[in-house]
């Protein structure tokens, strides 16, 4: 998936940007990523993975609702994501592999 999107180097640049934003807000990289996605107009929800019996990430997950990304944060993320390929065009939508002849 990383290669299809834009390669390892671009992905590392995105991670570094997310890390900087996370540090500035005192949250984790996943919290910033989920908040950015939830703020997109076409997104109504996000599924966060959990493991039965492990609750160590509950506070981290709840931090998404208190986090406010400013324009500089959003622009920094968008500058990198627009350099990658549109994965919907590259691999299709969810389950598309079952529709191919």
PDB file of C-alpha atoms in Angstrom:
ATOM      1  CA  UNK A   1       0.000   0.000   0.000  1.00  0.00           C
ATOM      2  CA  UNK A   2       2.859   2.391   0.810  1.00  0.00           C
ATOM      3  CA  UNK A   3       4.448   1.762  -2.590  1.00  0.00           C
ATOM      4  CA  UNK A   4       1.122   2.181  -4.376  1.00  0.00           C
ATOM      5  CA  UNK A   5       0.536   5.512  -2.622  1.00  0.00           C
ATOM      6  CA  UNK A   6       3.903   7.141  -3.235  1.00  0.00           C
ATOM      7  CA  UNK A   7       6.777   5.132  -1.809  1.00  0.00           C
ATOM      8  CA  UNK A   8       8.647   4.729   1.430  1.00  0.00           C
ATOM      9  CA  UNK A   9      10.351   8.137   1.376  1.00  0.00           C
ATOM     10  CA  UNK A  10       7.102  10.071   0.972  1.00  0.00           C
ATOM     11  CA  UNK A  11       5.473   7.941   3.669  1.00  0.00           C
ATOM     12  CA  UNK A  12       8.354   8.706   6.058  1.00  0.00           C
ATOM     13  CA  UNK A  13       7.936  12.423   5.324  1.00  0.00           C
ATOM     14  CA  UNK A  14       4.241  12.132   6.193  1.00  0.00           C
ATOM     15  CA  UNK A  15       5.059  10.317   9.438  1.00  0.00           C
ATOM     16  CA  UNK A  16       7.565  13.007  10.412  1.00  0.00           C
ATOM     17  CA  UNK A  17       4.979  15.710   9.762  1.00  0.00           C
ATOM     18  CA  UNK A  18       2.376  13.858  11.814  1.00  0.00           C
ATOM     19  CA  UNK A  19       4.930  13.362  14.598  1.00  0.00           C
ATOM     20  CA  UNK A  20       5.695  17.097  14.701  1.00  0.00           C
ATOM     21  CA  UNK A  21       2.004  17.982  14.853  1.00  0.00           C
ATOM     22  CA  UNK A  22       1.400  15.315  17.520  1.00  0.00           C
ATOM     23  CA  UNK A  23       4.261  16.644  19.642  1.00  0.00           C
ATOM     24  CA  UNK A  24       2.957  20.203  19.363  1.00  0.00           C
ATOM     25  CA  UNK A  25      -0.449  19.071  20.649  1.00  0.00           C
ATOM     26  CA  UNK A  26       0.793  16.516  23.190  1.00  0.00           C
ATOM     27  CA  UNK A  27      -0.952  13.583  21.490  1.00  0.00           C
ATOM     28  CA  UNK A  28       0.084  10.544  19.466  1.00  0.00           C
ATOM     29  CA  UNK A  29       0.564  10.202  15.710  1.00  0.00           C
ATOM     30  CA  UNK A  30      -2.539   7.972  15.365  1.00  0.00           C
ATOM     31  CA  UNK A  31      -4.629  10.598  17.172  1.00  0.00           C
ATOM     32  CA  UNK A  32      -3.566  13.260  14.667  1.00  0.00           C
ATOM     33  CA  UNK A  33      -4.181  10.931  11.719  1.00  0.00           C
ATOM     34  CA  UNK A  34      -7.668   9.927  12.871  1.00  0.00           C
ATOM     35  CA  UNK A  35      -8.615  13.532  13.642  1.00  0.00           C
ATOM     36  CA  UNK A  36      -7.440  14.656  10.200  1.00  0.00           C
ATOM     37  CA  UNK A  37      -9.530  11.962   8.524  1.00  0.00           C
ATOM     38  CA  UNK A  38     -12.604  12.655  10.669  1.00  0.00           C
ATOM     39  CA  UNK A  39     -12.401  16.330   9.722  1.00  0.00           C
ATOM     40  CA  UNK A  40     -12.837  15.484   6.030  1.00  0.00           C
ATOM     41  CA  UNK A  41     -16.335  16.417   4.784  1.00  0.00           C
ATOM     42  CA  UNK A  42     -16.938  13.018   3.199  1.00  0.00           C
ATOM     43  CA  UNK A  43     -16.025  11.044   6.351  1.00  0.00           C
ATOM     44  CA  UNK A  44     -18.691  10.205   8.912  1.00  0.00           C
ATOM     45  CA  UNK A  45     -16.693   7.863  11.155  1.00  0.00           C
ATOM     46  CA  UNK A  46     -13.510   5.951  11.762  1.00  0.00           C
ATOM     47  CA  UNK A  47     -12.955   2.432  13.006  1.00  0.00           C
ATOM     48  CA  UNK A  48     -10.146   2.227  15.517  1.00  0.00           C
ATOM     49  CA  UNK A  49      -8.718  -1.233  16.062  1.00  0.00           C
ATOM     50  CA  UNK A  50      -8.842  -2.729  19.533  1.00  0.00           C
ATOM     51  CA  UNK A  51      -7.805  -5.969  21.124  1.00  0.00           C
ATOM     52  CA  UNK A  52     -10.106  -7.731  23.571  1.00  0.00           C
ATOM     53  CA  UNK A  53      -8.928  -7.220  27.139  1.00  0.00           C
ATOM     54  CA  UNK A  54      -6.456  -4.443  26.331  1.00  0.00           C
ATOM     55  CA  UNK A  55      -7.473  -0.936  27.245  1.00  0.00           C
ATOM     56  CA  UNK A  56      -4.151   0.861  27.052  1.00  0.00           C
ATOM     57  CA  UNK A  57      -5.184   2.999  24.081  1.00  0.00           C
ATOM     58  CA  UNK A  58      -8.588   4.162  25.290  1.00  0.00           C
ATOM     59  CA  UNK A  59      -7.351   7.546  26.516  1.00  0.00           C
ATOM     60  CA  UNK A  60      -5.361   7.985  23.314  1.00  0.00           C
ATOM     61  CA  UNK A  61      -8.430   7.231  21.218  1.00  0.00           C
ATOM     62  CA  UNK A  62     -10.590   9.619  23.246  1.00  0.00           C
ATOM     63  CA  UNK A  63      -8.053  12.419  22.700  1.00  0.00           C
ATOM     64  CA  UNK A  64      -9.285  12.624  19.098  1.00  0.00           C
ATOM     65  CA  UNK A  65     -12.421  14.420  20.304  1.00  0.00           C
ATOM     66  CA  UNK A  66     -10.507  17.136  22.165  1.00  0.00           C
ATOM     67  CA  UNK A  67      -7.893  17.748  19.461  1.00  0.00           C
ATOM     68  CA  UNK A  68      -8.302  20.752  17.189  1.00  0.00           C
ATOM     69  CA  UNK A  69      -6.005  20.869  14.183  1.00  0.00           C
ATOM     70  CA  UNK A  70      -5.225  24.410  13.095  1.00  0.00           C
ATOM     71  CA  UNK A  71      -4.827  25.571   9.496  1.00  0.00           C
ATOM     72  CA  UNK A  72      -1.054  25.136   9.626  1.00  0.00           C
ATOM     73  CA  UNK A  73      -1.452  21.508  10.773  1.00  0.00           C
ATOM     74  CA  UNK A  74      -3.973  20.713   8.056  1.00  0.00           C
ATOM     75  CA  UNK A  75      -1.938  22.445   5.351  1.00  0.00           C
ATOM     76  CA  UNK A  76       1.215  20.552   6.373  1.00  0.00           C
ATOM     77  CA  UNK A  77      -0.595  17.235   6.046  1.00  0.00           C
ATOM     78  CA  UNK A  78      -2.275  18.189   2.771  1.00  0.00           C
ATOM     79  CA  UNK A  79       1.000  19.297   1.195  1.00  0.00           C
ATOM     80  CA  UNK A  80       2.318  15.757   1.597  1.00  0.00           C
ATOM     81  CA  UNK A  81      -0.844  13.779   0.905  1.00  0.00           C
ATOM     82  CA  UNK A  82      -1.399  15.531  -2.423  1.00  0.00           C
ATOM     83  CA  UNK A  83       2.054  14.335  -3.538  1.00  0.00           C
ATOM     84  CA  UNK A  84       0.863  10.732  -3.236  1.00  0.00           C
ATOM     85  CA  UNK A  85      -1.380   8.892  -5.644  1.00  0.00           C
ATOM     86  CA  UNK A  86      -5.144   8.744  -5.232  1.00  0.00           C
ATOM     87  CA  UNK A  87      -5.459   5.173  -3.939  1.00  0.00           C
ATOM     88  CA  UNK A  88      -9.106   4.983  -4.967  1.00  0.00           C
ATOM     89  CA  UNK A  89      -7.966   5.406  -8.567  1.00  0.00           C
ATOM     90  CA  UNK A  90      -4.988   3.072  -8.117  1.00  0.00           C
ATOM     91  CA  UNK A  91      -6.614   0.104  -6.354  1.00  0.00           C
ATOM     92  CA  UNK A  92     -10.331   0.806  -6.447  1.00  0.00           C
ATOM     93  CA  UNK A  93     -12.815   0.927  -3.629  1.00  0.00           C
ATOM     94  CA  UNK A  94     -13.184  -1.541  -0.793  1.00  0.00           C
ATOM     95  CA  UNK A  95     -14.027  -4.967  -2.121  1.00  0.00           C
ATOM     96  CA  UNK A  96     -13.275  -4.018  -5.716  1.00  0.00           C
ATOM     97  CA  UNK A  97     -11.061  -7.096  -6.096  1.00  0.00           C
ATOM     98  CA  UNK A  98     -14.224  -9.224  -5.980  1.00  0.00           C
ATOM     99  CA  UNK A  99     -15.845  -7.319  -8.830  1.00  0.00           C
ATOM    100  CA  UNK A 100     -13.059  -7.894 -11.315  1.00  0.00           C
ATOM    101  CA  UNK A 101     -13.645 -10.486 -13.998  1.00  0.00           C
TER     102      UNK A 101
END
